[in-house]
Amino acid sequence: MSDRKLALVTGGSRGIGRAVCVKLAEIGMDIVFSYQSDAPAAEETERLCEEKGARVLKVQADVSNSDQCDRLIAQASWFGGGHIDVLVNNAGITRDGLTMRMKNEDFDAVVNVNLKGTFYMMRGVSRFMIRARRGRIVNMSSVVGVRGNAGQLNYAASKSGVIGMTKSLAKELASRGITVNAVAPGFIETDMTGKMTANARDASLAEIPMGGAGRVEDVACAVAFFAGEESRYITGQVLCVDGGMAI
Ligand code: NAP
């Protein structure tokens, strides 16, 4: 059995999740990551992590489905020889629109993936971490969850909820040697921000004190900090990686 740590990352096929997988592989962890439907992108993540020397398992799983989350966790635990050291809840979606026109299904879809998916994963993985009396959980929130955003009420609800869950679980698990923190990216160049309208994009970029969008690696470094030993005495925190947007 490998003595490398095992990290489980949701939504690792593209964007920030892929960068997190590669960064954690680079600092010596084995990787289990999930994806929703983009199998070729998942293969590319697998290849990039293997290049860093990691053992890798990719699993198709919809995090909005609690049974599929449980199956993903079981596969990760098997791959890790019974332990899961790090959980990164990264999978997320947007369904933007002004509140008065927002459909129930657009609200539900975002909450089901971003908020309930994070809950299902934390509930399942925390059992393993409690048994091991160690662990790191890192949740992907957003600057939108910190300060709100017009046209993203559903997304803001989910990402503020992630912060509330992060702080609550941090309190539950602190005495067991497990930390729970959140990273709140601002505007990062990925497929998610690529589908914004030109107007929405310009308005967001204009709000960044440091000027310009962030890179996926900027977020991955913050996740790696919370996933590693250096952050052992930090829990329940929200770290904005946003070029100053949330100030
Ligand atoms: P992205 O490029 O759209 O990638 C989303 C990832 O999530 C993909 O791997 C996708 O899998 C996966 N995914 C989507 N729905 C899923 C589901 N139901 N079950 C399992 N996996 C699912 O997004 P991103 O920009 O990297 O965002 C990653 C996280 O950062 C999200 O939580 C997002 O809210 C947050 N965030 C992003 C920004 C930003 O500026 N980009 C800012 C703040 C917060 P497939 O490839 O199979 O579709």
mmCIF file of C-alpha atoms and ligand atoms in Angstrom:
data_model
loop_
_atom_site.group_PDB
_atom_site.id
_atom_site.type_symbol
_atom_site.label_atom_id
_atom_site.label_comp_id
_atom_site.label_asym_id
_atom_site.label_seq_id
_atom_site.Cartn_x
_atom_site.Cartn_y
_atom_site.Cartn_z
ATOM 1 C CA MET A 1 0.000 0.000 0.000
ATOM 2 C CA SER A 2 1.208 3.519 -0.887
ATOM 3 C CA ASP A 3 2.083 5.860 2.007
ATOM 4 C CA ARG A 4 1.163 8.846 -0.143
ATOM 5 C CA LYS A 5 -1.850 10.835 0.987
ATOM 6 C CA LEU A 6 -5.082 10.343 -0.920
ATOM 7 C CA ALA A 7 -7.030 13.368 -2.123
ATOM 8 C CA LEU A 8 -10.611 13.140 -3.418
ATOM 9 C CA VAL A 9 -11.549 16.058 -5.683
ATOM 10 C CA THR A 10 -15.021 16.564 -7.201
ATOM 11 C CA GLY A 11 -15.293 18.103 -10.669
ATOM 12 C CA GLY A 12 -11.663 17.434 -11.523
ATOM 13 C CA SER A 13 -12.051 17.146 -15.288
ATOM 14 C CA ARG A 14 -11.750 20.822 -16.151
ATOM 15 C CA GLY A 15 -10.961 24.325 -14.915
ATOM 16 C CA ILE A 16 -10.145 24.884 -11.259
ATOM 17 C CA GLY A 17 -10.751 21.231 -10.333
ATOM 18 C CA ARG A 18 -8.185 20.011 -12.840
ATOM 19 C CA ALA A 19 -5.615 22.534 -11.551
ATOM 20 C CA VAL A 20 -6.294 21.360 -7.988
ATOM 21 C CA CYS A 21 -5.760 17.708 -8.986
ATOM 22 C CA VAL A 22 -2.481 18.520 -10.715
ATOM 23 C CA LYS A 23 -1.239 20.682 -7.816
ATOM 24 C CA LEU A 24 -2.050 18.040 -5.188
ATOM 25 C CA ALA A 25 -0.373 15.391 -7.368
ATOM 26 C CA GLU A 26 2.673 17.661 -7.639
ATOM 27 C CA ILE A 27 2.965 17.931 -3.841
ATOM 28 C CA GLY A 28 2.894 14.154 -3.520
ATOM 29 C CA MET A 29 -0.716 13.038 -3.192
ATOM 30 C CA ASP A 30 -2.555 10.274 -5.029
ATOM 31 C CA ILE A 31 -5.732 11.502 -6.675
ATOM 32 C CA VAL A 32 -9.291 10.287 -7.033
ATOM 33 C CA PHE A 33 -11.402 12.768 -8.955
ATOM 34 C CA SER A 34 -14.943 12.824 -10.247
ATOM 35 C CA TYR A 35 -16.445 14.323 -13.354
ATOM 36 C CA GLN A 36 -19.987 14.658 -14.614
ATOM 37 C CA SER A 37 -19.883 13.954 -18.370
ATOM 38 C CA ASP A 38 -16.709 15.208 -20.067
ATOM 39 C CA ALA A 39 -14.766 11.925 -20.331
ATOM 40 C CA PRO A 40 -12.035 13.235 -22.716
ATOM 41 C CA ALA A 41 -11.306 16.132 -20.338
ATOM 42 C CA ALA A 42 -11.161 13.662 -17.444
ATOM 43 C CA GLU A 43 -8.614 11.583 -19.361
ATOM 44 C CA GLU A 44 -6.452 14.663 -19.809
ATOM 45 C CA THR A 45 -6.556 15.398 -16.062
ATOM 46 C CA GLU A 46 -5.608 11.789 -15.381
ATOM 47 C CA ARG A 47 -2.642 12.083 -17.745
ATOM 48 C CA LEU A 48 -1.443 15.364 -16.194
ATOM 49 C CA CYS A 49 -1.587 13.928 -12.670
ATOM 50 C CA GLU A 50 0.209 10.735 -13.684
ATOM 51 C CA GLU A 51 2.928 12.912 -15.209
ATOM 52 C CA LYS A 52 3.463 14.276 -11.672
ATOM 53 C CA GLY A 53 3.949 10.750 -10.343
ATOM 54 C CA ALA A 54 0.517 10.227 -8.782
ATOM 55 C CA ARG A 55 -1.677 7.146 -8.827
ATOM 56 C CA VAL A 56 -4.989 8.335 -10.258
ATOM 57 C CA LEU A 57 -8.573 7.079 -10.365
ATOM 58 C CA LYS A 58 -11.261 8.967 -12.276
ATOM 59 C CA VAL A 59 -14.917 8.279 -11.503
ATOM 60 C CA GLN A 60 -18.028 9.484 -13.310
ATOM 61 C CA ALA A 61 -20.457 10.657 -10.630
ATOM 62 C CA ASP A 62 -23.151 13.293 -10.336
ATOM 63 C CA VAL A 63 -22.604 14.994 -6.978
ATOM 64 C CA SER A 64 -26.236 16.114 -6.795
ATOM 65 C CA ASN A 65 -27.150 12.437 -6.297
ATOM 66 C CA SER A 66 -26.417 11.157 -2.787
ATOM 67 C CA ASP A 67 -26.164 7.496 -3.896
ATOM 68 C CA GLN A 68 -23.593 8.404 -6.539
ATOM 69 C CA CYS A 69 -21.647 10.394 -3.925
ATOM 70 C CA ASP A 70 -21.620 7.369 -1.628
ATOM 71 C CA ARG A 71 -20.400 5.178 -4.501
ATOM 72 C CA LEU A 72 -17.655 7.711 -5.334
ATOM 73 C CA ILE A 73 -16.547 7.788 -1.686
ATOM 74 C CA ALA A 74 -16.484 3.978 -1.505
ATOM 75 C CA GLN A 75 -14.301 3.816 -4.625
ATOM 76 C CA ALA A 76 -11.957 6.479 -3.247
ATOM 77 C CA SER A 77 -11.615 4.664 0.046
ATOM 78 C CA TRP A 78 -10.865 1.395 -1.771
ATOM 79 C CA PHE A 79 -8.258 3.166 -3.913
ATOM 80 C CA GLY A 80 -6.710 4.762 -0.802
ATOM 81 C CA GLY A 81 -6.465 1.461 1.072
ATOM 82 C CA GLY A 82 -9.216 2.491 3.508
ATOM 83 C CA HIS A 83 -8.377 6.129 4.025
ATOM 84 C CA ILE A 84 -9.224 9.487 2.450
ATOM 85 C CA ASP A 85 -6.915 12.240 3.701
ATOM 86 C CA VAL A 86 -8.188 15.241 1.758
ATOM 87 C CA LEU A 87 -11.598 16.109 0.313
ATOM 88 C CA VAL A 88 -11.958 19.022 -2.101
ATOM 89 C CA ASN A 89 -15.570 19.883 -2.950
ATOM 90 C CA ASN A 90 -15.036 21.722 -6.204
ATOM 91 C CA ALA A 91 -17.832 20.613 -8.591
ATOM 92 C CA GLY A 92 -20.139 23.500 -9.323
ATOM 93 C CA ILE A 93 -22.507 25.007 -11.875
ATOM 94 C CA THR A 94 -24.213 28.310 -12.656
ATOM 95 C CA ARG A 95 -27.702 28.982 -14.051
ATOM 96 C CA ASP A 96 -27.750 32.776 -14.073
ATOM 97 C CA GLY A 97 -30.768 35.047 -14.482
ATOM 98 C CA LEU A 98 -32.620 37.854 -12.782
ATOM 99 C CA THR A 99 -34.638 36.686 -9.779
ATOM 100 C CA MET A 100 -38.084 37.658 -11.072
ATOM 101 C CA ARG A 101 -37.569 35.439 -14.119
ATOM 102 C CA MET A 102 -35.666 32.597 -12.449
ATOM 103 C CA LYS A 103 -37.277 29.187 -12.919
ATOM 104 C CA ASN A 104 -37.624 26.769 -10.028
ATOM 105 C CA GLU A 105 -35.499 24.239 -11.906
ATOM 106 C CA ASP A 106 -32.636 26.752 -12.280
ATOM 107 C CA PHE A 107 -32.666 27.446 -8.549
ATOM 108 C CA ASP A 108 -32.895 23.746 -7.688
ATOM 109 C CA ALA A 109 -30.188 22.620 -10.126
ATOM 110 C CA VAL A 110 -27.616 25.022 -8.697
ATOM 111 C CA VAL A 111 -28.461 24.266 -5.072
ATOM 112 C CA ASN A 112 -28.522 20.522 -5.747
ATOM 113 C CA VAL A 113 -24.988 20.467 -7.195
ATOM 114 C CA ASN A 114 -23.203 23.231 -5.288
ATOM 115 C CA LEU A 115 -24.800 22.961 -1.858
ATOM 116 C CA LYS A 116 -26.344 19.514 -1.475
ATOM 117 C CA GLY A 117 -23.466 17.859 -3.367
ATOM 118 C CA THR A 118 -21.010 19.413 -0.924
ATOM 119 C CA PHE A 119 -23.125 18.198 1.999
ATOM 120 C CA TYR A 120 -23.364 14.610 0.672
ATOM 121 C CA MET A 121 -19.598 14.474 0.168
ATOM 122 C CA MET A 122 -18.713 15.967 3.564
ATOM 123 C CA ARG A 123 -21.138 13.659 5.363
ATOM 124 C CA GLY A 124 -19.720 10.553 3.713
ATOM 125 C CA VAL A 125 -16.032 11.403 3.908
ATOM 126 C CA SER A 126 -16.090 12.784 7.453
ATOM 127 C CA ARG A 127 -16.889 9.254 8.712
ATOM 128 C CA PHE A 128 -13.519 8.056 7.377
ATOM 129 C CA MET A 129 -11.684 11.089 8.709
ATOM 130 C CA ILE A 130 -13.208 10.793 12.189
ATOM 131 C CA ARG A 131 -12.066 7.166 12.348
ATOM 132 C CA ALA A 132 -8.543 8.209 11.307
ATOM 133 C CA ARG A 133 -8.635 11.272 13.614
ATOM 134 C CA ARG A 134 -7.162 13.400 10.856
ATOM 135 C CA GLY A 135 -8.241 15.020 7.598
ATOM 136 C CA ARG A 136 -8.580 18.142 5.516
ATOM 137 C CA ILE A 137 -11.770 19.322 3.870
ATOM 138 C CA VAL A 138 -11.646 22.240 1.421
ATOM 139 C CA ASN A 139 -14.869 23.610 -0.057
ATOM 140 C CA MET A 140 -15.112 25.793 -3.134
ATOM 141 C CA SER A 141 -17.234 28.822 -2.358
ATOM 142 C CA SER A 142 -17.119 32.045 -4.378
ATOM 143 C CA VAL A 143 -16.742 35.767 -3.898
ATOM 144 C CA VAL A 144 -20.430 35.776 -4.907
ATOM 145 C CA GLY A 145 -21.204 33.809 -1.740
ATOM 146 C CA VAL A 146 -19.407 36.474 0.294
ATOM 147 C CA ARG A 147 -20.941 39.617 -1.209
ATOM 148 C CA GLY A 148 -23.808 38.553 -3.534
ATOM 149 C CA ASN A 149 -24.229 39.353 -7.229
ATOM 150 C CA ALA A 150 -27.114 40.582 -9.345
ATOM 151 C CA GLY A 151 -28.344 37.789 -11.610
ATOM 152 C CA GLN A 152 -26.877 35.036 -9.448
ATOM 153 C CA LEU A 153 -29.301 34.677 -6.534
ATOM 154 C CA ASN A 154 -29.336 30.896 -6.834
ATOM 155 C CA TYR A 155 -25.545 30.666 -7.076
ATOM 156 C CA ALA A 156 -25.080 33.126 -4.181
ATOM 157 C CA ALA A 157 -27.469 31.083 -2.020
ATOM 158 C CA SER A 158 -25.487 27.939 -2.733
ATOM 159 C CA LYS A 159 -22.062 29.502 -2.176
ATOM 160 C CA SER A 160 -23.088 31.379 1.023
ATOM 161 C CA GLY A 161 -24.527 28.075 2.169
ATOM 162 C CA VAL A 162 -21.177 26.407 1.527
ATOM 163 C CA ILE A 163 -19.571 28.949 3.867
ATOM 164 C CA GLY A 164 -22.175 28.253 6.571
ATOM 165 C CA MET A 165 -21.637 24.508 6.217
ATOM 166 C CA THR A 166 -17.843 24.975 6.303
ATOM 167 C CA LYS A 167 -17.986 26.849 9.607
ATOM 168 C CA SER A 168 -20.493 24.436 11.144
ATOM 169 C CA LEU A 169 -18.566 21.294 10.219
ATOM 170 C CA ALA A 170 -15.299 22.943 11.313
ATOM 171 C CA LYS A 171 -16.822 23.262 14.790
ATOM 172 C CA GLU A 172 -18.050 19.648 14.756
ATOM 173 C CA LEU A 173 -14.719 18.173 13.665
ATOM 174 C CA ALA A 174 -12.087 20.434 15.261
ATOM 175 C CA SER A 175 -11.552 18.173 18.262
ATOM 176 C CA ARG A 176 -10.914 15.209 15.915
ATOM 177 C CA GLY A 177 -7.912 16.802 14.201
ATOM 178 C CA ILE A 178 -9.876 17.585 11.035
ATOM 179 C CA THR A 179 -9.912 21.047 9.471
ATOM 180 C CA VAL A 180 -12.657 22.407 7.231
ATOM 181 C CA ASN A 181 -11.985 25.554 5.228
ATOM 182 C CA ALA A 182 -13.325 27.305 2.142
ATOM 183 C CA VAL A 183 -11.687 29.011 -0.800
ATOM 184 C CA ALA A 184 -13.660 31.797 -2.474
ATOM 185 C CA PRO A 185 -12.400 32.545 -5.980
ATOM 186 C CA GLY A 186 -13.262 35.790 -7.715
ATOM 187 C CA PHE A 187 -13.088 35.868 -11.517
ATOM 188 C CA ILE A 188 -11.006 32.966 -12.817
ATOM 189 C CA GLU A 189 -10.623 32.129 -16.525
ATOM 190 C CA THR A 190 -12.441 28.787 -17.050
ATOM 191 C CA ASP A 191 -15.329 27.400 -19.122
ATOM 192 C CA MET A 192 -17.674 28.722 -16.403
ATOM 193 C CA THR A 193 -16.633 32.354 -16.858
ATOM 194 C CA GLY A 194 -16.182 31.787 -20.609
ATOM 195 C CA LYS A 195 -19.952 31.519 -21.054
ATOM 196 C CA MET A 196 -20.686 34.916 -19.440
ATOM 197 C CA THR A 197 -22.014 37.684 -21.699
ATOM 198 C CA ALA A 198 -19.463 40.306 -22.763
ATOM 199 C CA ASN A 199 -21.259 42.901 -20.614
ATOM 200 C CA ALA A 200 -21.290 40.744 -17.476
ATOM 201 C CA ARG A 201 -17.647 39.859 -18.028
ATOM 202 C CA ASP A 202 -16.564 43.491 -18.450
ATOM 203 C CA ALA A 203 -18.550 44.524 -15.359
ATOM 204 C CA SER A 204 -16.891 41.792 -13.253
ATOM 205 C CA LEU A 205 -13.393 42.530 -14.501
ATOM 206 C CA ALA A 206 -13.862 46.249 -13.774
ATOM 207 C CA GLU A 207 -14.438 45.369 -10.107
ATOM 208 C CA ILE A 208 -11.051 43.714 -9.578
ATOM 209 C CA PRO A 209 -8.594 46.016 -7.761
ATOM 210 C CA MET A 210 -5.594 44.025 -8.978
ATOM 211 C CA GLY A 211 -6.886 44.233 -12.567
ATOM 212 C CA GLY A 212 -7.521 41.191 -14.762
ATOM 213 C CA ALA A 213 -8.790 37.688 -14.154
ATOM 214 C CA GLY A 214 -7.143 35.105 -11.920
ATOM 215 C CA ARG A 215 -5.620 31.825 -13.079
ATOM 216 C CA VAL A 216 -6.755 28.370 -12.041
ATOM 217 C CA GLU A 217 -3.306 27.825 -10.490
ATOM 218 C CA ASP A 218 -3.923 30.781 -8.118
ATOM 219 C CA VAL A 219 -6.888 28.909 -6.659
ATOM 220 C CA ALA A 220 -5.100 25.545 -6.656
ATOM 221 C CA CYS A 221 -2.282 26.973 -4.502
ATOM 222 C CA ALA A 222 -4.778 28.147 -1.878
ATOM 223 C CA VAL A 223 -6.432 24.714 -1.857
ATOM 224 C CA ALA A 224 -3.023 23.036 -1.505
ATOM 225 C CA PHE A 225 -2.301 25.222 1.530
ATOM 226 C CA PHE A 226 -5.494 24.121 3.285
ATOM 227 C CA ALA A 227 -4.861 20.496 2.212
ATOM 228 C CA GLY A 228 -1.366 20.432 3.674
ATOM 229 C CA GLU A 229 0.333 20.375 7.080
ATOM 230 C CA GLU A 230 1.181 24.106 7.151
ATOM 231 C CA SER A 231 -2.472 24.956 7.807
ATOM 232 C CA ARG A 232 -2.919 22.502 10.703
ATOM 233 C CA TYR A 233 -4.092 25.202 13.166
ATOM 234 C CA ILE A 234 -6.505 26.963 10.767
ATOM 235 C CA THR A 235 -10.139 25.895 10.492
ATOM 236 C CA GLY A 236 -13.509 27.392 9.559
ATOM 237 C CA GLN A 237 -11.918 30.091 7.405
ATOM 238 C CA VAL A 238 -12.797 31.535 4.014
ATOM 239 C CA LEU A 239 -9.846 32.566 1.864
ATOM 240 C CA CYS A 240 -10.759 34.857 -1.044
ATOM 241 C CA VAL A 241 -8.583 34.354 -4.112
ATOM 242 C CA ASP A 242 -9.954 37.278 -6.035
ATOM 243 C CA GLY A 243 -7.442 40.034 -6.726
ATOM 244 C CA GLY A 244 -9.156 42.123 -4.035
ATOM 245 C CA MET A 245 -12.755 41.858 -5.332
ATOM 246 C CA ALA A 246 -14.242 41.157 -1.916
ATOM 247 C CA ILE A 247 -12.488 44.017 -0.094
HETATM 248 P P1 NAP B 1 -15.989 24.522 -14.874
HETATM 249 O O1 NAP B 1 -14.806 24.856 -15.692
HETATM 250 O O2 NAP B 1 -17.352 24.727 -15.446
HETATM 251 O O3 NAP B 1 -15.842 22.991 -14.365
HETATM 252 C C1 NAP B 1 -16.858 22.444 -13.576
HETATM 253 C C2 NAP B 1 -16.461 21.068 -13.112
HETATM 254 O O4 NAP B 1 -17.512 20.548 -12.280
HETATM 255 C C3 NAP B 1 -16.287 20.073 -14.254
HETATM 256 O O5 NAP B 1 -15.264 19.178 -13.880
HETATM 257 C C4 NAP B 1 -17.637 19.367 -14.316
HETATM 258 O O6 NAP B 1 -17.562 18.044 -14.862
HETATM 259 C C5 NAP B 1 -17.967 19.308 -12.829
HETATM 260 N N1 NAP B 1 -19.400 19.161 -12.579
HETATM 261 C C6 NAP B 1 -20.404 19.965 -12.992
HETATM 262 N N2 NAP B 1 -21.586 19.491 -12.561
HETATM 263 C C7 NAP B 1 -21.330 18.356 -11.866
HETATM 264 C C8 NAP B 1 -22.125 17.403 -11.190
HETATM 265 N N3 NAP B 1 -23.459 17.497 -11.125
HETATM 266 N N4 NAP B 1 -21.498 16.368 -10.594
HETATM 267 C C9 NAP B 1 -20.152 16.235 -10.657
HETATM 268 N N5 NAP B 1 -19.343 17.111 -11.256
HETATM 269 C C10 NAP B 1 -19.927 18.151 -11.869
HETATM 270 O O7 NAP B 1 -15.994 25.343 -13.501
HETATM 271 P P2 NAP B 1 -14.810 26.132 -12.737
HETATM 272 O O8 NAP B 1 -14.845 27.541 -13.179
HETATM 273 O O9 NAP B 1 -13.560 25.366 -12.786
HETATM 274 O O10 NAP B 1 -15.407 26.116 -11.246
HETATM 275 C C11 NAP B 1 -15.002 25.167 -10.284
HETATM 276 C C12 NAP B 1 -15.582 25.600 -8.942
HETATM 277 O O11 NAP B 1 -15.112 26.901 -8.608
HETATM 278 C C13 NAP B 1 -17.108 25.683 -8.914
HETATM 279 O O12 NAP B 1 -17.601 25.261 -7.660
HETATM 280 C C14 NAP B 1 -17.366 27.153 -9.105
HETATM 281 O O13 NAP B 1 -18.613 27.540 -8.584
HETATM 282 C C15 NAP B 1 -16.194 27.739 -8.339
HETATM 283 N N6 NAP B 1 -15.878 29.116 -8.722
HETATM 284 C C16 NAP B 1 -15.429 29.407 -9.981
HETATM 285 C C17 NAP B 1 -15.122 30.719 -10.298
HETATM 286 C C18 NAP B 1 -14.596 31.127 -11.643
HETATM 287 O O14 NAP B 1 -14.391 32.340 -11.862
HETATM 288 N N7 NAP B 1 -14.351 30.229 -12.567
HETATM 289 C C19 NAP B 1 -15.307 31.728 -9.351
HETATM 290 C C20 NAP B 1 -15.778 31.376 -8.092
HETATM 291 C C21 NAP B 1 -16.054 30.072 -7.788
HETATM 292 P P3 NAP B 1 -17.624 17.792 -16.481
HETATM 293 O O15 NAP B 1 -16.310 18.245 -17.025
HETATM 294 O O16 NAP B 1 -17.809 16.329 -16.638
HETATM 295 O O17 NAP B 1 -18.760 18.598 -16.999
#
